[in-house]
CSV table of C-alpha atoms in Angstrom, one decimal:
chain,number,residue,atom,x,y,z
A,18,MET,CA,82.2,101.3,75.6
A,19,GLN,CA,83.8,97.9,75.7
A,20,VAL,CA,83.9,97.5,72.3
A,21,SER,CA,86.1,94.7,72.2
A,22,GLN,CA,83.7,92.8,74.2
A,23,ASN,CA,80.7,93.4,71.7
A,24,THR,CA,83.3,92.6,68.5
A,25,ALA,CA,84.2,89.3,70.7
A,26,VAL,CA,80.3,88.5,70.9
A,27,MET,CA,79.4,89.4,67.7
A,28,ASP,CA,82.1,86.9,66.2
A,29,ARG,CA,81.4,84.3,68.7
A,30,ALA,CA,77.5,84.6,67.6
A,31,VAL,CA,78.3,84.1,63.2
A,32,GLN,CA,80.4,81.0,65.0
A,33,ASP,CA,77.5,79.7,66.3
A,34,LYS,CA,75.6,80.1,63.3
A,35,ALA,CA,78.1,78.6,60.8
A,36,VAL,CA,78.4,75.2,63.1
A,37,GLY,CA,74.4,75.1,63.2
A,38,THR,CA,73.9,76.0,66.5
A,39,PRO,CA,70.1,78.0,67.0
A,40,ARG,CA,70.3,81.4,65.8
A,41,ARG,CA,71.0,83.8,68.4
A,42,SER,CA,73.2,86.5,67.2
A,43,PHE,CA,70.6,89.6,67.6
A,44,LEU,CA,69.8,88.1,71.0
A,45,SER,CA,73.7,88.1,71.7
A,46,VAL,CA,74.6,91.4,70.6
A,47,TRP,CA,71.5,92.3,72.6
A,48,TRP,CA,72.5,91.0,75.6
A,49,ALA,CA,76.3,92.1,75.3
A,50,LEU,CA,75.3,95.6,75.0
A,51,VAL,CA,72.5,95.2,78.2
A,52,ASP,CA,75.6,93.7,80.0
A,53,THR,CA,77.9,96.8,78.6
A,54,ARG,CA,77.5,99.1,81.6
A,55,ILE,CA,78.3,103.0,82.3
A,56,GLY,CA,79.1,102.8,86.0
A,57,VAL,CA,76.3,100.6,87.4
A,58,ILE,CA,73.9,101.5,84.8
A,59,PRO,CA,73.2,99.0,81.3
A,60,VAL,CA,73.7,101.3,78.5
A,61,PRO,CA,70.1,100.6,77.3
A,62,ILE,CA,68.8,102.1,80.9
A,63,TYR,CA,70.9,104.6,80.9
A,64,ALA,CA,69.9,105.6,77.1
A,65,ILE,CA,65.9,105.6,78.2
A,66,LEU,CA,67.0,107.3,81.7
A,67,VAL,CA,68.6,110.5,79.8
A,68,ALA,CA,65.5,110.1,77.6
A,69,LEU,CA,62.8,110.5,80.3
A,70,ILE,CA,65.1,113.2,82.2
A,71,ALA,CA,65.5,115.2,79.3
A,72,GLY,CA,61.7,114.7,78.1
A,73,PHE,CA,60.6,116.0,81.8
A,74,ILE,CA,62.7,119.0,82.2
A,75,ALA,CA,61.2,120.0,78.6
A,76,THR,CA,57.7,119.4,80.0
A,77,GLY,CA,58.5,122.1,82.5
A,78,LYS,CA,57.7,119.8,85.9
A,79,LEU,CA,60.8,117.7,86.9
A,80,PRO,CA,59.2,115.3,89.5
A,81,THR,CA,60.7,115.8,92.7
A,82,GLU,CA,60.1,111.7,94.1
A,83,ILE,CA,63.0,109.8,95.1
A,84,CYS,CA,62.6,107.9,91.9
A,85,MET,CA,63.3,110.6,90.1
A,86,VAL,CA,66.3,111.9,92.0
A,87,ILE,CA,67.8,108.8,92.6
A,88,ALA,CA,67.8,108.5,88.4
A,89,ILE,CA,69.2,111.9,87.8
A,90,LEU,CA,71.9,111.4,90.8
A,91,ALA,CA,72.8,107.9,88.9
A,92,VAL,CA,73.3,109.3,85.3
A,93,CYS,CA,74.7,112.5,86.6
A,94,GLY,CA,77.2,110.8,88.7
A,95,PHE,CA,78.4,107.9,86.5
A,96,THR,CA,78.7,109.8,83.3
A,97,CYS,CA,81.1,112.3,85.4
A,98,ALA,CA,82.8,109.4,86.6
A,99,GLU,CA,83.1,107.9,83.2
A,100,ILE,CA,84.5,110.8,81.6
A,101,GLY,CA,87.3,110.9,84.3
A,102,LYS,CA,87.9,107.4,83.7
A,103,ARG,CA,89.0,107.7,80.4
A,104,LEU,CA,91.7,110.3,80.5
A,105,PRO,CA,94.9,109.4,79.9
A,106,VAL,CA,97.0,109.8,82.8
A,107,PHE,CA,94.4,111.7,84.8
A,108,ARG,CA,92.3,108.4,85.2
A,109,ASN,CA,95.2,106.9,87.3
A,110,ILE,CA,95.1,109.7,89.8
A,111,GLY,CA,91.7,110.0,91.1
A,112,ALA,CA,90.0,112.1,88.0
A,113,ALA,CA,86.4,109.9,88.3
A,114,ALA,CA,86.2,111.1,91.7
A,115,ILE,CA,87.5,114.6,91.1
A,116,PHE,CA,85.3,115.3,87.8
A,117,ALA,CA,82.0,113.7,89.5
A,118,THR,CA,82.5,116.3,92.2
A,119,PHE,CA,83.9,119.4,90.6
A,120,ILE,CA,82.2,119.0,87.1
A,121,PRO,CA,79.0,119.5,88.7
A,122,SER,CA,80.0,122.4,91.0
A,123,TYR,CA,81.4,124.2,88.0
A,124,LEU,CA,77.8,123.9,86.0
A,125,ALA,CA,76.3,124.4,89.1
A,126,TYR,CA,78.1,127.8,89.9
A,127,ASN,CA,77.7,128.8,85.9
A,128,HIS,CA,73.8,128.2,85.9
A,129,LEU,CA,74.9,125.6,83.1
A,130,LEU,CA,72.2,123.0,84.8
A,131,PRO,CA,68.6,123.2,84.2
A,132,ASP,CA,67.3,125.3,86.9
A,133,GLU,CA,64.8,122.4,88.1
A,134,LEU,CA,67.5,119.9,88.3
A,135,PHE,CA,69.6,122.0,90.5
A,136,LYS,CA,66.6,122.4,92.7
A,137,VAL,CA,65.5,119.2,93.0
A,138,VAL,CA,68.9,118.1,93.5
A,139,THR,CA,70.1,120.7,96.3
A,140,ASP,CA,66.8,120.1,98.3
A,141,PHE,CA,67.1,116.1,98.1
A,142,THR,CA,70.6,116.5,99.4
A,143,LYS,CA,70.4,119.2,102.0
A,144,GLN,CA,66.7,117.6,103.3
A,145,SER,CA,67.4,114.1,103.4
A,146,ASN,CA,71.1,114.5,104.8
A,147,PHE,CA,71.8,111.2,103.2
A,148,LEU,CA,75.7,111.7,103.0
A,149,TYR,CA,75.4,110.2,106.9
A,150,LEU,CA,73.4,106.9,105.2
A,151,PHE,CA,76.2,106.5,103.2
A,152,ILE,CA,78.7,107.5,105.6
A,153,SER,CA,76.8,104.7,108.3
A,154,ALA,CA,76.9,101.8,105.8
A,155,ILE,CA,80.7,102.6,105.2
A,156,ILE,CA,81.6,103.1,108.6
A,157,VAL,CA,79.4,100.2,110.4
A,158,GLY,CA,80.1,98.0,107.3
A,159,SER,CA,83.7,97.8,107.1
A,160,ILE,CA,84.6,97.8,110.5
A,161,LEU,CA,82.3,94.7,111.2
A,162,GLY,CA,84.2,93.3,108.4
A,163,MET,CA,87.7,94.0,109.4
A,164,ASP,CA,90.3,91.7,111.2
A,165,ARG,CA,89.6,92.3,114.9
A,166,ASN,CA,93.4,92.5,115.7
A,167,VAL,CA,93.9,94.7,112.7
A,168,LEU,CA,91.0,97.2,114.0
A,169,VAL,CA,92.3,97.2,117.8
A,170,LYS,CA,96.3,97.8,116.6
A,171,GLY,CA,95.0,100.1,113.7
A,172,PHE,CA,93.0,102.6,116.2
A,173,LEU,CA,96.3,102.9,118.5
A,174,LYS,CA,98.7,103.3,116.0
A,175,ILE,CA,96.9,105.8,113.7
A,176,PHE,CA,97.1,108.5,116.2
A,177,VAL,CA,101.3,108.4,115.7
A,178,PRO,CA,101.3,109.3,112.0
A,179,LEU,CA,98.3,111.9,112.2
A,180,ALA,CA,99.9,113.9,115.2
A,181,VAL,CA,103.0,113.6,114.1
A,182,GLY,CA,102.2,114.7,110.3
A,183,SER,CA,100.0,117.6,111.9
A,184,VAL,CA,103.1,119.0,113.5
A,185,ALA,CA,105.5,118.4,110.5
A,186,ALA,CA,102.7,120.0,108.0
A,187,GLY,CA,102.1,122.7,110.1
A,188,VAL,CA,105.8,124.0,110.3
A,189,VAL,CA,106.6,122.9,106.6
A,190,GLY,CA,103.4,125.1,105.2
A,191,THR,CA,104.0,128.0,107.8
A,192,LEU,CA,107.8,128.3,106.2
A,193,VAL,CA,106.8,127.8,102.9
A,194,GLY,CA,104.0,130.7,103.0
A,195,MET,CA,106.8,132.9,104.2
A,196,ALA,CA,108.8,132.0,101.6
A,197,VAL,CA,106.5,132.9,99.2
A,198,GLY,CA,105.8,136.3,100.7
A,199,MET,CA,103.1,135.7,102.9
A,200,SER,CA,103.3,136.6,106.7
A,201,ALA,CA,104.2,133.6,109.5
A,202,TYR,CA,100.9,134.8,111.1
A,203,HIS,CA,98.5,134.6,108.2
A,204,SER,CA,100.2,131.2,106.6
A,205,PHE,CA,99.5,129.3,109.5
A,206,PHE,CA,96.2,130.7,111.1
A,207,PHE,CA,94.5,131.4,107.6
A,208,VAL,CA,95.9,128.7,105.6
A,209,VAL,CA,97.8,126.0,107.2
A,210,VAL,CA,95.1,125.7,110.1
A,211,PRO,CA,92.0,125.4,108.1
A,212,ILE,CA,93.5,122.5,105.7
A,213,MET,CA,93.7,120.6,108.7
A,214,ALA,CA,90.9,121.8,111.1
A,215,GLY,CA,88.3,119.1,109.3
A,216,GLY,CA,86.4,120.5,106.7
A,217,VAL,CA,83.6,123.0,106.4
A,218,GLY,CA,81.0,122.4,109.0
A,219,GLU,CA,83.0,120.8,111.7
A,220,GLY,CA,85.8,122.8,111.0
A,221,ALA,CA,86.0,126.0,108.9
A,222,ILE,CA,82.5,127.2,110.8
A,223,PRO,CA,83.9,126.6,114.4
A,224,LEU,CA,87.1,128.1,113.3
A,225,SER,CA,86.0,131.3,112.1
A,226,ILE,CA,83.8,131.7,114.9
A,227,GLY,CA,86.7,130.8,117.3
A,228,TYR,CA,88.7,133.5,115.4
A,229,ALA,CA,85.9,136.0,115.5
A,230,GLU,CA,85.8,135.8,119.0
A,231,ILE,CA,89.1,136.5,120.0
A,232,LEU,CA,89.8,138.9,116.9
A,233,HIS,CA,86.8,140.6,117.0
A,234,VAL,CA,86.2,140.7,113.7
A,235,PRO,CA,83.0,139.6,111.5
A,236,GLN,CA,82.6,135.9,111.7
A,237,GLY,CA,81.6,136.2,108.2
A,238,ASP,CA,84.8,137.8,107.1
A,239,LEU,CA,86.8,134.9,108.6
A,240,PHE,CA,84.7,132.2,107.3
A,241,ALA,CA,85.6,133.5,103.7
A,242,GLN,CA,89.0,133.8,104.3
A,243,VAL,CA,89.1,130.1,105.9
A,244,LEU,CA,86.9,128.4,103.4
A,245,PRO,CA,89.0,128.7,100.0
A,246,PRO,CA,92.1,126.6,101.9
A,247,VAL,CA,89.8,123.9,103.0
A,248,MET,CA,88.4,123.7,99.4
A,249,LEU,CA,91.9,123.5,97.4
A,250,GLY,CA,93.4,121.7,100.6
A,251,SER,CA,91.0,118.9,99.8
A,252,LEU,CA,91.6,118.9,96.0
A,253,THR,CA,95.3,118.7,96.8
A,254,ALA,CA,94.7,115.5,98.9
A,255,ILE,CA,92.4,113.8,96.3
A,256,LEU,CA,94.9,114.0,93.8
A,257,LEU,CA,98.0,113.0,95.6
A,258,SER,CA,96.1,109.8,97.2
A,259,GLY,CA,95.1,109.0,93.2
A,260,ALA,CA,98.7,109.2,92.9
A,261,LEU,CA,99.3,107.2,95.6
A,262,ASN,CA,96.8,104.5,94.3
A,263,PHE,CA,99.0,104.5,91.0
A,264,VAL,CA,102.0,103.9,93.2
A,265,GLY,CA,100.7,101.4,94.7
A,266,LYS,CA,99.7,99.4,91.6
A,267,ARG,CA,103.3,99.7,90.6
A,268,TYR,CA,105.0,99.0,94.0
A,269,PRO,CA,102.9,96.3,95.9
A,270,HIS,CA,104.6,95.6,98.8
A,271,LEU,CA,103.7,99.3,100.1
A,272,THR,CA,100.3,98.7,100.2
A,273,GLY,CA,97.6,96.5,101.8
A,274,GLU,CA,95.0,97.5,99.0
A,275,GLY,CA,92.9,99.0,102.2
A,276,ARG,CA,94.3,97.2,104.8
A,277,LEU,CA,95.9,99.6,107.5
A,278,GLN,CA,98.3,96.6,108.5
A,279,PRO,CA,99.3,92.9,108.1
A,280,ALA,CA,96.2,90.8,109.2
A,281,GLY,CA,96.4,88.4,112.1
A,282,ASP,CA,94.3,85.4,112.7
A,283,ASP,CA,90.8,86.3,113.1
A,284,ASP,CA,86.9,85.5,112.8
A,285,LEU,CA,86.0,87.6,110.0
A,286,HIS,CA,88.6,89.6,106.9
A,287,PRO,CA,87.5,91.3,104.0
A,288,ALA,CA,89.6,89.3,101.7
A,289,ALA,CA,88.2,86.3,102.7
A,290,HIS,CA,84.6,87.4,102.5
A,291,PRO,CA,82.5,84.5,100.8
A,292,GLU,CA,79.8,85.4,98.6
A,293,MET,CA,76.5,85.3,100.5
A,294,THR,CA,73.9,82.5,99.2
A,295,GLY,CA,70.4,81.0,100.2
A,296,ALA,CA,67.3,82.6,100.9
A,297,SER,CA,68.3,84.6,104.3
A,298,ALA,CA,70.6,86.4,102.4
A,299,VAL,CA,68.2,89.2,101.9
A,300,THR,CA,67.0,89.2,105.3
A,301,THR,CA,70.7,89.3,106.7
A,302,LEU,CA,71.1,92.2,104.9
A,303,ALA,CA,68.2,94.0,105.6
A,304,ALA,CA,68.9,93.2,109.1
A,305,ALA,CA,72.7,94.7,108.5
A,306,GLY,CA,71.4,97.9,106.9
A,307,ILE,CA,69.0,98.4,109.8
A,308,THR,CA,71.8,98.0,112.2
A,309,ALA,CA,74.0,100.9,110.6
A,310,ILE,CA,70.8,103.2,111.0
A,311,THR,CA,70.6,102.1,114.5
A,312,LEU,CA,73.8,102.7,115.4
A,313,TYR,CA,74.0,106.0,113.3
A,314,LEU,CA,70.9,107.2,115.5
A,315,VAL,CA,72.6,105.9,118.7
A,316,GLY,CA,75.3,108.3,117.5
A,317,LEU,CA,73.1,111.1,117.0
A,318,MET,CA,71.5,111.1,120.6
A,319,CYS,CA,75.1,110.6,121.8
A,320,HIS,CA,75.6,114.4,120.0
A,321,ARG,CA,72.1,115.6,121.3
A,322,LEU,CA,73.2,114.9,124.9
A,323,PHE,CA,76.8,115.2,124.9
A,324,GLY,CA,78.0,117.1,121.9
A,325,LEU,CA,79.9,114.6,120.4
A,326,PRO,CA,79.8,114.5,116.5
A,327,ALA,CA,77.1,111.7,115.6
A,328,PRO,CA,79.9,109.9,112.6
A,329,VAL,CA,82.4,109.5,116.0
A,330,SER,CA,80.0,108.5,118.5
A,331,MET,CA,79.2,105.9,116.1
A,332,LEU,CA,82.3,104.9,115.1
A,333,PHE,CA,83.3,103.9,118.7
A,334,LEU,CA,80.0,102.3,118.9
A,335,ALA,CA,80.5,99.7,115.7
A,336,VAL,CA,84.0,99.5,117.2
A,337,LEU,CA,82.9,98.3,120.5
A,338,VAL,CA,80.1,96.2,118.9
A,339,LYS,CA,83.0,94.5,116.8
A,340,LEU,CA,85.4,93.7,120.1
A,341,LEU,CA,82.8,92.3,122.0
A,342,ARG,CA,81.5,90.2,119.3
A,343,ALA,CA,78.0,91.8,119.8
A,344,VAL,CA,76.6,90.3,116.2
A,345,SER,CA,76.9,87.1,114.6
A,346,PRO,CA,79.5,86.5,111.7
A,347,GLU,CA,76.4,86.2,109.5
A,348,LEU,CA,75.5,89.6,110.4
A,349,GLN,CA,79.0,91.0,109.9
A,350,GLU,CA,79.0,89.4,106.5
A,351,GLY,CA,75.8,91.1,105.8
A,352,ALA,CA,77.1,94.5,106.8
A,353,TYR,CA,80.0,93.9,104.7
A,354,VAL,CA,77.7,93.3,101.8
A,355,VAL,CA,76.1,96.6,102.9
A,356,TYR,CA,79.4,98.3,102.6
A,357,LYS,CA,80.0,97.2,99.2
A,358,PHE,CA,77.1,97.9,97.9
A,359,PHE,CA,77.0,101.3,99.1
A,360,SER,CA,81.0,102.1,97.9
A,361,THR,CA,80.4,100.6,94.4
A,362,ALA,CA,76.7,101.8,93.5
A,363,VAL,CA,76.1,105.2,95.5
A,364,THR,CA,79.4,106.6,95.9
A,365,TYR,CA,79.7,108.8,92.3
A,366,PRO,CA,75.9,109.4,92.7
A,367,LEU,CA,76.7,111.1,96.0
A,368,LEU,CA,79.9,112.5,94.7
A,369,PHE,CA,77.6,114.5,92.2
A,370,ALA,CA,75.1,115.6,94.7
A,371,ILE,CA,77.7,117.0,96.8
A,372,GLY,CA,79.2,119.0,93.9
A,373,VAL,CA,75.9,120.8,93.2
A,374,ALA,CA,74.7,121.4,96.8
A,375,MET,CA,77.8,121.9,98.9
A,376,THR,CA,80.8,122.5,96.8
A,377,PRO,CA,80.8,126.7,96.1
A,378,TRP,CA,83.3,126.7,92.9
A,379,ASP,CA,83.7,130.4,93.3
A,380,LYS,CA,85.6,129.4,97.0
A,381,LEU,CA,87.8,126.9,95.0
A,382,VAL,CA,88.8,129.1,92.4
A,383,SER,CA,89.5,132.1,94.8
A,384,ALA,CA,92.5,130.0,96.2
A,385,PHE,CA,93.8,129.5,92.9
A,386,ASN,CA,96.8,132.4,93.4
A,387,VAL,CA,100.4,131.4,93.5
A,388,PRO,CA,101.2,131.8,97.1
A,389,TYR,CA,98.2,129.6,98.6
A,390,MET,CA,98.5,127.2,95.7
A,391,VAL,CA,102.1,126.6,97.0
A,392,THR,CA,101.5,126.7,100.5
A,393,ILE,CA,98.4,124.2,100.5
A,394,VAL,CA,100.4,121.5,98.3
A,395,ALA,CA,103.5,122.0,100.6
A,396,THR,CA,100.7,121.4,103.7
A,397,VAL,CA,99.1,118.4,102.3
A,398,ALA,CA,102.4,116.6,100.6
A,399,THR,CA,104.1,116.8,103.8
A,400,LEU,CA,101.0,115.4,106.0
A,401,MET,CA,101.1,112.5,103.6
A,402,GLY,CA,104.5,112.4,103.3
A,403,THR,CA,105.2,112.2,106.6
A,404,GLY,CA,102.1,109.6,107.3
A,405,PHE,CA,103.7,107.4,104.7
A,406,LEU,CA,107.2,107.3,106.9
A,407,VAL,CA,106.0,107.0,110.4
A,408,GLY,CA,103.5,104.5,109.3
A,409,ARG,CA,105.9,102.2,107.7
A,410,LYS,CA,108.0,103.1,110.9
A,411,LEU,CA,104.9,101.3,112.8
A,412,GLY,CA,104.6,98.7,110.6
A,413,MET,CA,101.5,100.0,109.0
A,414,TYR,CA,101.5,100.0,105.4
A,415,PRO,CA,102.7,103.3,104.3
A,416,ILE,CA,100.2,104.1,101.4
A,417,GLU,CA,97.4,103.5,103.5
A,418,SER,CA,98.7,105.4,106.4
A,419,ALA,CA,99.3,108.2,104.1
A,420,ILE,CA,95.7,108.3,103.0
A,421,VAL,CA,94.4,108.5,106.5
A,422,ASN,CA,96.8,111.5,106.7
A,423,ALA,CA,95.3,112.8,103.5
A,424,CYS,CA,91.9,112.9,104.8
A,425,HIS,CA,93.1,114.9,107.8
A,426,SER,CA,93.2,117.3,105.2
A,427,GLY,CA,89.6,116.8,103.3
A,428,GLN,CA,86.7,118.5,103.1
A,429,GLY,CA,84.9,116.7,106.3
A,430,GLY,CA,83.1,113.7,105.6
A,431,THR,CA,82.5,114.5,102.1
A,432,GLY,CA,86.3,115.1,101.2
A,433,ASP,CA,86.6,111.5,103.3
A,434,VAL,CA,84.4,110.5,100.1
A,435,ALA,CA,86.1,111.7,97.5
A,436,ILE,CA,89.9,111.1,98.6
A,437,LEU,CA,89.0,107.4,99.6
A,438,THR,CA,87.1,107.1,96.2
A,439,ALA,CA,90.2,108.4,94.2
A,440,ALA,CA,92.3,106.1,96.0
A,441,ASN,CA,90.2,103.2,95.8
A,442,ARG,CA,90.4,102.5,99.6
A,443,MET,CA,86.7,102.9,100.9
A,444,GLN,CA,87.5,100.4,103.8
A,445,LEU,CA,89.6,103.1,105.3
A,446,MET,CA,86.5,105.1,106.2
A,447,PRO,CA,86.3,104.4,109.9
A,448,PHE,CA,90.3,105.4,110.4
A,449,ALA,CA,89.2,108.6,107.7
A,450,GLN,CA,86.7,109.6,110.1
A,451,ILE,CA,89.5,109.5,112.6
A,452,ALA,CA,91.5,111.8,111.0
A,453,THR,CA,88.7,114.1,110.2
A,454,ARG,CA,86.4,114.6,113.0
A,455,ILE,CA,88.9,113.9,116.3
A,456,GLY,CA,92.3,115.3,114.2
A,457,GLY,CA,90.2,118.3,113.4
A,458,ALA,CA,88.3,119.1,116.7
A,459,ILE,CA,91.9,118.7,118.3
A,460,THR,CA,93.5,120.6,115.4
A,461,ILE,CA,90.8,123.6,116.3
A,462,THR,CA,90.9,123.3,120.2
A,463,VAL,CA,94.9,123.8,120.3
A,464,VAL,CA,95.0,126.5,117.6
A,465,LEU,CA,92.4,128.8,119.4
A,466,ILE,CA,94.2,128.3,122.7
A,467,VAL,CA,97.2,129.6,121.1
A,468,LEU,CA,95.6,132.3,119.5
A,469,ALA,CA,94.0,133.6,122.3
A,470,HIS,CA,97.2,133.6,124.3
A,471,ILE,CA,99.2,135.4,121.5
A,472,VAL,CA,96.6,138.2,120.8
């Protein structure tokens, strides 16, 4: 893996021996190997885990306890990501996130994963719903760690590029669909709208139910039609967001590296977070973690009582907590460190789990025909391009504004994770949730009202 690093350590060990220092060449090489990692896993530990997983599978009984699941997801997720990170050119446009999501989807669909491993990962992902633990940590941590002025202004501004981008994408996508041989009706209602509906659970399913009631067609047939654009739209958004990350490195003035707009003076800012030290650090991190879980559970209760999606409720609660300064700077620091931990250590294992359990490869492949692909790419590109231009006009960083708009065309919460991972901007998760959840809900509501009036 880091061959040059290992070579340098070996050379240093030889030099130490030559000048009479204690002989530590073997230990130095071993430490260098331990400090060489695949993702976050030291290489020797990685080798041991691979051997253990293979051994358990060979014995015919793969344990289902959480330690086993964590080991499987870590090894498989970081392996897929590592492959993507080492591909020339493609590594610059989000290949790590794409590989961590779609390689396991392909393997699962073609039964190339061991049956026991597939079952353990699928059962854990669906039963534990740990996607929402991840989103809770990311949303609460990023909001509490965000500049307060940027938070207020960003939440007010982000709806403008989102709204303008949605209208522009609807028009352009429909016109392109017509140009490649589809009807305006089919292009708009069955290709363009599903892309911006907010994913699968909050988008494609309620959209297909609404279509079924209005058109008097079986909901299952309609769901099969609207799902492929959701999948391919999310993949397109991942690729384009990865490309924008590369553009940001070439043209730094276009990006805030995760900040939506220039920061003001405030009590806290992600770029200025000091390292947490001292005996109280562990307690603070634990307090921050349970705070994030509590806010999510309050959001879950709001969903049960009022029907508002739990992540959206949690998002607004976290914003309220930040605006009212209801938690101390120390706890805000702890929340930010929890966010950094989850974004660093949990993202790729989570994407692998999503790929195995929640990403149907056949639905993705079914959208790979020229008319669909051209229409979908045009829709997503217009949505992001409009976000770029409008965001710049409003004083926001254009790349960040475009990436938030990209999340409007993502595969729900799972798409947000993949898009922001490809863009290396997980700090934008609160704004991504607005684009996905609220933007998707508004899209579905408006479209169903329009369809009911024209049928």
